[in-house]
Amino acid sequence: MTRPVRVLFFATARTAVGRAEVDWPVPPGGISAAALAGELETAYPALARTLVTSRLVRNGRYVRRRSERVRPGDEFAIHPPYGGG
Amino acid sequence: MSVRLTARPLSIPQAWRELEGPGTGAVVVFAGRVRADAGPLGRVLALVYEAHEGPALARFRALESRARRRFGVTRSVIWHRVGRLRVGEVSVIVGVASPHRAAAFRAARDLIEELKVTVPIWKTERARPVRRPRRPRDRRAGRSAG
């Protein structure tokens, strides 16, 4: 059994999903960032609107290509537009 | 150089001490506070800040390097609160020290503007809902029902 991906939701993404994080099962070879975002959107339809304006982050780095692989054990975060200060 | 994400109150005197040093002719410290804005949800009572800690601290360090490289800053402070902050509390302190004032002003402005749009920190309003006065027709309806 492979390790899941730890998915983190912040701000409007957390509100849409109703929780701050979830362990998401992925195949042993991983899954593309786009496919993972699609699975999350299917599971949490309210997330769709936030995903349009969000950046995807894998292991602390921005996902540059939607085809980038997200592998078992990775951290995958959804970053809505920032608002610090 | 000092970066910090903390749930504890931020101290301006402490930030000032971090910026002391020989050769420092100019120190600029900016503090951002929670405003009592009238937002769509009502009068703001507090803001709740959250951060993606690892990437946020990494971004703080990148901003420090940028300030040294672009403006010749010799010391800097980038501190941000997380958690629930009431109106009037300090949410962020950005401070820089440099030999001359022009660079210090430019660097402090650059740091806070970049922080707001490039660091994974978010805030959510906690507001007192606005009470709308009942219209006269509503009051009449209330009397007739009672």
mmCIF file of C-alpha atoms in Angstrom:
data_model
loop_
_atom_site.group_PDB
_atom_site.id
_atom_site.type_symbol
_atom_site.label_atom_id
_atom_site.label_comp_id
_atom_site.label_asym_id
_atom_site.label_seq_id
_atom_site.Cartn_x
_atom_site.Cartn_y
_atom_site.Cartn_z
ATOM 1 C CA MET A 1 0.000 0.000 0.000
ATOM 2 C CA THR A 2 1.482 3.348 -1.062
ATOM 3 C CA ARG A 3 1.534 6.431 1.102
ATOM 4 C CA PRO A 4 -1.099 9.049 0.329
ATOM 5 C CA VAL A 5 -0.449 12.659 -0.662
ATOM 6 C CA ARG A 6 -1.017 15.158 2.144
ATOM 7 C CA VAL A 7 -3.229 17.876 0.652
ATOM 8 C CA LEU A 8 -3.362 21.259 2.453
ATOM 9 C CA PHE A 9 -6.186 23.764 2.021
ATOM 10 C CA PHE A 10 -5.890 27.418 3.029
ATOM 11 C CA ALA A 11 -8.308 30.353 3.309
ATOM 12 C CA THR A 12 -11.145 30.090 0.754
ATOM 13 C CA ALA A 13 -9.992 26.590 -0.237
ATOM 14 C CA ARG A 14 -10.345 25.439 3.385
ATOM 15 C CA THR A 15 -13.768 27.031 3.616
ATOM 16 C CA ALA A 16 -14.866 25.287 0.409
ATOM 17 C CA VAL A 17 -13.636 21.882 1.549
ATOM 18 C CA GLY A 18 -14.544 22.244 5.217
ATOM 19 C CA ARG A 19 -11.182 21.039 6.518
ATOM 20 C CA ALA A 20 -7.556 22.126 6.522
ATOM 21 C CA GLU A 21 -5.987 18.948 5.169
ATOM 22 C CA VAL A 22 -6.743 15.527 3.812
ATOM 23 C CA ASP A 23 -4.726 12.416 2.943
ATOM 24 C CA TRP A 24 -5.382 11.645 -0.709
ATOM 25 C CA PRO A 25 -4.595 8.214 -2.215
ATOM 26 C CA VAL A 26 -2.557 8.223 -5.425
ATOM 27 C CA PRO A 27 -1.119 5.423 -7.616
ATOM 28 C CA PRO A 28 2.429 4.216 -6.821
ATOM 29 C CA GLY A 29 3.780 6.113 -9.833
ATOM 30 C CA GLY A 30 2.068 9.337 -8.821
ATOM 31 C CA ILE A 31 -0.414 11.491 -10.671
ATOM 32 C CA SER A 32 -0.167 14.773 -12.567
ATOM 33 C CA ALA A 33 -0.875 17.961 -10.640
ATOM 34 C CA ALA A 34 -3.727 18.716 -13.052
ATOM 35 C CA ALA A 35 -5.297 15.293 -12.515
ATOM 36 C CA LEU A 36 -5.009 15.586 -8.744
ATOM 37 C CA ALA A 37 -6.618 19.044 -8.815
ATOM 38 C CA GLY A 38 -9.378 17.556 -10.966
ATOM 39 C CA GLU A 39 -9.989 14.737 -8.500
ATOM 40 C CA LEU A 40 -10.184 17.229 -5.647
ATOM 41 C CA GLU A 41 -12.624 19.383 -7.605
ATOM 42 C CA THR A 42 -14.828 16.357 -8.248
ATOM 43 C CA ALA A 43 -14.785 15.400 -4.578
ATOM 44 C CA TYR A 44 -15.356 18.980 -3.397
ATOM 45 C CA PRO A 45 -17.372 20.865 -6.063
ATOM 46 C CA ALA A 46 -17.307 24.064 -3.994
ATOM 47 C CA LEU A 47 -13.528 24.131 -4.550
ATOM 48 C CA ALA A 48 -13.907 24.790 -8.304
ATOM 49 C CA ARG A 49 -14.231 28.549 -8.006
ATOM 50 C CA THR A 50 -11.179 28.878 -5.740
ATOM 51 C CA LEU A 51 -9.042 26.633 -7.951
ATOM 52 C CA VAL A 52 -9.412 29.061 -10.865
ATOM 53 C CA THR A 53 -7.392 31.725 -9.034
ATOM 54 C CA SER A 54 -5.165 29.482 -6.892
ATOM 55 C CA ARG A 55 -1.561 28.406 -7.260
ATOM 56 C CA LEU A 56 -0.658 24.762 -6.761
ATOM 57 C CA VAL A 57 2.334 23.979 -4.540
ATOM 58 C CA ARG A 58 4.177 20.660 -4.331
ATOM 59 C CA ASN A 59 6.603 20.150 -1.458
ATOM 60 C CA GLY A 60 6.841 23.887 -0.879
ATOM 61 C CA ARG A 61 7.496 24.834 -4.515
ATOM 62 C CA TYR A 62 5.097 26.206 -7.091
ATOM 63 C CA VAL A 63 3.904 23.724 -9.682
ATOM 64 C CA ARG A 64 5.271 25.161 -12.944
ATOM 65 C CA ARG A 65 3.736 22.614 -15.309
ATOM 66 C CA ARG A 66 0.329 21.037 -14.804
ATOM 67 C CA SER A 67 1.850 17.738 -15.970
ATOM 68 C CA GLU A 68 4.271 17.722 -12.996
ATOM 69 C CA ARG A 69 4.015 14.434 -11.049
ATOM 70 C CA VAL A 70 2.738 14.408 -7.496
ATOM 71 C CA ARG A 71 4.054 11.277 -5.835
ATOM 72 C CA PRO A 72 3.087 9.224 -2.764
ATOM 73 C CA GLY A 73 4.253 10.973 0.402
ATOM 74 C CA ASP A 74 4.345 14.419 -1.225
ATOM 75 C CA GLU A 75 2.713 17.515 0.251
ATOM 76 C CA PHE A 76 0.347 19.267 -2.151
ATOM 77 C CA ALA A 77 -1.109 22.658 -1.216
ATOM 78 C CA ILE A 78 -3.707 24.931 -2.743
ATOM 79 C CA HIS A 79 -2.806 28.613 -2.372
ATOM 80 C CA PRO A 80 -5.613 31.109 -3.028
ATOM 81 C CA PRO A 81 -4.429 34.689 -3.684
ATOM 82 C CA TYR A 82 -2.357 35.954 -0.765
ATOM 83 C CA GLY A 83 -3.478 38.597 1.720
ATOM 84 C CA GLY A 84 -0.878 39.139 4.406
ATOM 85 C CA GLY A 85 0.069 42.429 5.977
ATOM 86 C CA MET B 1 18.594 39.536 9.576
ATOM 87 C CA SER B 2 15.499 38.231 11.299
ATOM 88 C CA VAL B 3 12.360 36.503 9.988
ATOM 89 C CA ARG B 4 9.514 35.316 12.147
ATOM 90 C CA LEU B 5 5.981 33.892 11.957
ATOM 91 C CA THR B 6 4.460 33.863 15.400
ATOM 92 C CA ALA B 7 1.207 33.717 17.341
ATOM 93 C CA ARG B 8 2.720 36.013 19.999
ATOM 94 C CA PRO B 9 2.412 39.834 19.966
ATOM 95 C CA LEU B 10 5.001 41.699 17.899
ATOM 96 C CA SER B 11 7.222 44.243 19.652
ATOM 97 C CA ILE B 12 8.362 47.373 17.846
ATOM 98 C CA PRO B 13 11.106 48.118 20.448
ATOM 99 C CA GLN B 14 12.443 44.590 19.953
ATOM 100 C CA ALA B 15 12.451 45.056 16.178
ATOM 101 C CA TRP B 16 14.312 48.347 16.660
ATOM 102 C CA ARG B 17 17.001 46.590 18.708
ATOM 103 C CA GLU B 18 17.458 43.996 15.934
ATOM 104 C CA LEU B 19 18.252 46.823 13.525
ATOM 105 C CA GLU B 20 20.965 48.481 15.612
ATOM 106 C CA GLY B 21 24.534 48.325 14.414
ATOM 107 C CA PRO B 22 27.605 50.385 13.546
ATOM 108 C CA GLY B 23 27.471 52.096 10.186
ATOM 109 C CA THR B 24 23.702 52.301 10.280
ATOM 110 C CA GLY B 25 22.702 55.831 9.388
ATOM 111 C CA ALA B 26 19.052 55.148 8.653
ATOM 112 C CA VAL B 27 16.415 52.867 10.153
ATOM 113 C CA VAL B 28 12.874 52.566 8.806
ATOM 114 C CA VAL B 29 10.312 50.447 10.660
ATOM 115 C CA PHE B 30 6.828 49.848 9.261
ATOM 116 C CA ALA B 31 4.088 48.319 11.420
ATOM 117 C CA GLY B 32 0.768 47.186 9.996
ATOM 118 C CA ARG B 33 -2.247 47.104 12.334
ATOM 119 C CA VAL B 34 -5.736 45.615 12.171
ATOM 120 C CA ARG B 35 -8.234 48.309 11.081
ATOM 121 C CA ALA B 36 -11.861 48.594 12.146
ATOM 122 C CA ASP B 37 -13.091 48.639 8.559
ATOM 123 C CA ALA B 38 -16.745 48.433 7.629
ATOM 124 C CA GLY B 39 -16.653 45.362 5.403
ATOM 125 C CA PRO B 40 -19.427 43.477 3.633
ATOM 126 C CA LEU B 41 -19.925 41.331 6.741
ATOM 127 C CA GLY B 42 -20.179 44.316 9.088
ATOM 128 C CA ARG B 43 -17.748 46.180 11.332
ATOM 129 C CA VAL B 44 -14.442 44.285 11.559
ATOM 130 C CA LEU B 45 -13.710 43.168 15.118
ATOM 131 C CA ALA B 46 -10.718 40.958 14.407
ATOM 132 C CA LEU B 47 -8.714 39.286 11.651
ATOM 133 C CA VAL B 48 -7.581 35.676 11.691
ATOM 134 C CA TYR B 49 -4.235 35.176 9.935
ATOM 135 C CA GLU B 50 -2.980 31.828 8.676
ATOM 136 C CA ALA B 51 0.196 30.919 6.826
ATOM 137 C CA HIS B 52 1.761 28.008 4.980
ATOM 138 C CA GLU B 53 4.700 28.153 7.312
ATOM 139 C CA GLY B 54 7.603 26.562 5.428
ATOM 140 C CA PRO B 55 7.068 28.348 2.112
ATOM 141 C CA ALA B 56 6.234 31.615 3.937
ATOM 142 C CA LEU B 57 9.515 31.609 5.873
ATOM 143 C CA ALA B 58 11.432 30.671 2.727
ATOM 144 C CA ARG B 59 9.837 33.628 0.962
ATOM 145 C CA PHE B 60 10.734 35.946 3.873
ATOM 146 C CA ARG B 61 14.383 34.902 3.502
ATOM 147 C CA ALA B 62 14.229 35.507 -0.259
ATOM 148 C CA LEU B 63 12.857 38.999 0.392
ATOM 149 C CA GLU B 64 15.716 39.699 2.806
ATOM 150 C CA SER B 65 18.243 38.718 0.147
ATOM 151 C CA ARG B 66 16.455 40.937 -2.357
ATOM 152 C CA ALA B 67 16.642 43.899 0.052
ATOM 153 C CA ARG B 68 20.390 43.397 0.551
ATOM 154 C CA ARG B 69 21.027 42.993 -3.161
ATOM 155 C CA ARG B 70 18.811 45.782 -4.529
ATOM 156 C CA PHE B 71 19.026 48.402 -1.787
ATOM 157 C CA GLY B 72 22.204 47.673 0.156
ATOM 158 C CA VAL B 73 20.287 46.973 3.360
ATOM 159 C CA THR B 74 22.633 45.934 6.183
ATOM 160 C CA ARG B 75 19.999 44.606 8.607
ATOM 161 C CA SER B 76 16.342 43.697 8.275
ATOM 162 C CA VAL B 77 13.360 42.400 10.191
ATOM 163 C CA ILE B 78 10.355 40.663 8.651
ATOM 164 C CA TRP B 79 7.899 39.518 11.310
ATOM 165 C CA HIS B 80 4.259 38.486 10.853
ATOM 166 C CA ARG B 81 1.593 37.395 13.312
ATOM 167 C CA VAL B 82 -0.683 34.403 12.818
ATOM 168 C CA GLY B 83 -3.877 33.561 14.671
ATOM 169 C CA ARG B 84 -6.677 35.868 15.805
ATOM 170 C CA LEU B 85 -5.801 39.579 16.128
ATOM 171 C CA ARG B 86 -8.150 42.214 17.509
ATOM 172 C CA VAL B 87 -8.544 45.684 16.018
ATOM 173 C CA GLY B 88 -5.457 47.771 16.815
ATOM 174 C CA GLU B 89 -3.035 44.859 17.196
ATOM 175 C CA VAL B 90 0.131 44.810 15.090
ATOM 176 C CA SER B 91 -0.053 42.145 12.386
ATOM 177 C CA VAL B 92 3.263 42.778 10.641
ATOM 178 C CA ILE B 93 6.574 44.555 11.204
ATOM 179 C CA VAL B 94 8.997 45.231 8.395
ATOM 180 C CA GLY B 95 12.193 47.046 9.322
ATOM 181 C CA VAL B 96 15.417 47.850 7.522
ATOM 182 C CA ALA B 97 18.720 49.501 8.354
ATOM 183 C CA SER B 98 21.073 50.967 5.805
ATOM 184 C CA PRO B 99 23.769 53.642 5.643
ATOM 185 C CA HIS B 100 21.434 56.256 4.070
ATOM 186 C CA ARG B 101 17.739 57.143 4.312
ATOM 187 C CA ALA B 102 16.749 56.992 0.632
ATOM 188 C CA ALA B 103 17.645 53.325 0.338
ATOM 189 C CA ALA B 104 16.029 52.532 3.690
ATOM 190 C CA PHE B 105 12.690 54.070 2.681
ATOM 191 C CA ARG B 106 12.714 52.344 -0.707
ATOM 192 C CA ALA B 107 13.665 48.989 0.807
ATOM 193 C CA ALA B 108 10.970 49.092 3.501
ATOM 194 C CA ARG B 109 8.300 50.002 0.949
ATOM 195 C CA ASP B 110 9.474 47.256 -1.388
ATOM 196 C CA LEU B 111 9.499 44.652 1.387
ATOM 197 C CA ILE B 112 5.950 45.284 2.588
ATOM 198 C CA GLU B 113 4.513 45.502 -0.924
ATOM 199 C CA GLU B 114 6.219 42.258 -1.976
ATOM 200 C CA LEU B 115 5.218 40.541 1.255
ATOM 201 C CA LYS B 116 1.555 41.274 0.653
ATOM 202 C CA VAL B 117 1.441 39.639 -2.775
ATOM 203 C CA THR B 118 4.118 36.926 -2.714
ATOM 204 C CA VAL B 119 4.063 35.362 0.761
ATOM 205 C CA PRO B 120 1.506 32.590 1.475
ATOM 206 C CA ILE B 121 -0.345 34.344 4.280
ATOM 207 C CA TRP B 122 -4.099 34.864 4.361
ATOM 208 C CA LYS B 123 -6.515 36.763 6.566
ATOM 209 C CA THR B 124 -10.182 36.189 7.283
ATOM 210 C CA GLU B 125 -12.457 38.853 8.776
ATOM 211 C CA ARG B 126 -14.399 38.387 11.974
ATOM 212 C CA ALA B 127 -17.079 41.072 11.947
ATOM 213 C CA ARG B 128 -20.018 42.355 13.954
ATOM 214 C CA PRO B 129 -23.040 41.942 11.652
ATOM 215 C CA VAL B 130 -24.755 45.162 10.627
ATOM 216 C CA ARG B 131 -28.237 45.552 12.130
ATOM 217 C CA ARG B 132 -30.605 46.942 9.559
ATOM 218 C CA PRO B 133 -33.510 49.070 10.900
ATOM 219 C CA ARG B 134 -36.918 47.538 10.350
ATOM 220 C CA ARG B 135 -39.038 49.340 7.814
ATOM 221 C CA PRO B 136 -42.283 51.040 9.004
ATOM 222 C CA ARG B 137 -44.383 48.524 7.079
ATOM 223 C CA ASP B 138 -42.658 45.699 9.000
ATOM 224 C CA ARG B 139 -43.498 47.378 12.311
ATOM 225 C CA ARG B 140 -47.143 47.742 11.347
ATOM 226 C CA ALA B 141 -47.258 44.108 10.378
ATOM 227 C CA GLY B 142 -45.736 43.214 13.740
ATOM 228 C CA ARG B 143 -48.387 45.166 15.672
ATOM 229 C CA SER B 144 -51.289 43.695 13.798
ATOM 230 C CA ALA B 145 -49.954 40.214 14.386
ATOM 231 C CA GLY B 146 -49.626 40.803 18.129
#
